[in-house]
């Protein structure tokens, strides 16, 4: 076995430690559309469907996502530990404490509709009033939670979006009136399966800062021989260093060996495929010390090629490194 490098094995990456530097909670009635695509194809955050309203400020505890997981065990006389276990329930909940007295915070706490009949009027436009019904209604909501973080290297934002397409109030904290703190209305909502989406919770992570984490492209260059030479050799020059003569009918492996003999190329820096020359181009992929870098394009010298009609060596960059 090969000796291990623990740092490489552990693959510790500070850039993947996430924080909710900013976050927001949005709620809508069940009549609103579920969120199916919070990002476009380029990872840009999109607006929410009509009907979603922000909950506003919350306490510094933020949003707590939790749940209840229970298993059913089979115990056997021949074993001290269960011989089989199956998941019975796996529920998801979200709990937060709003600080604002806005329509969303009050409606979620008091189990009022967010829109339509029975909803609170526009802020300050009329008296807000509600009363406890004799029989509390079962009122499902759609909830969206969005957290914003930054890619510390590029400064670009990235987002974590979690959607409860069908959520029901299952708990609320005491509402306390005191001159030393705000009136808050903490609630807990449990997620339930949405018939259309077929799930109780969907989570997305994307954004410009997320896309910046993608590995950089390795440079790929193609070496083609034209003019149909029948003999001789050619050379390749990379970043000021020139190879020994390469046969006109070289295989990809021969081209790779010639490049690896350069003082600025070591084993693993280039990988050659395709060929053989002159009929088929050889593709050169740069890695190793040049992994993810935009390297200088090689040049070819066809002076040593013979036969054919004006033989030439053409080098083109098919994939720029670092993109």
PDB file of C-alpha atoms in Angstrom, residues 149-158 209 212:
ATOM      1  CA  UNK A 149     -23.178  33.609   2.972  1.00  0.00           C
ATOM      2  CA  UNK A 150     -20.076  34.806   1.107  1.00  0.00           C
ATOM      3  CA  UNK A 151     -17.277  33.062  -0.714  1.00  0.00           C
ATOM      4  CA  UNK A 152     -14.411  34.555   1.277  1.00  0.00           C
ATOM      5  CA  UNK A 153     -11.992  34.349  -1.654  1.00  0.00           C
ATOM      6  CA  UNK A 154     -14.165  36.050  -4.264  1.00  0.00           C
ATOM      7  CA  UNK A 155     -16.588  37.985  -2.061  1.00  0.00           C
ATOM      8  CA  UNK A 156     -19.495  36.658  -4.116  1.00  0.00           C
ATOM      9  CA  UNK A 157     -22.728  35.635  -2.336  1.00  0.00           C
ATOM     10  CA  UNK A 158     -23.972  32.099  -2.069  1.00  0.00           C
ATOM     11  CA  UNK A 209     -20.072  32.360  -4.724  1.00  0.00           C
ATOM     12  CA  UNK A 212     -16.787  30.052  -7.767  1.00  0.00           C
TER      13      UNK A 212
END
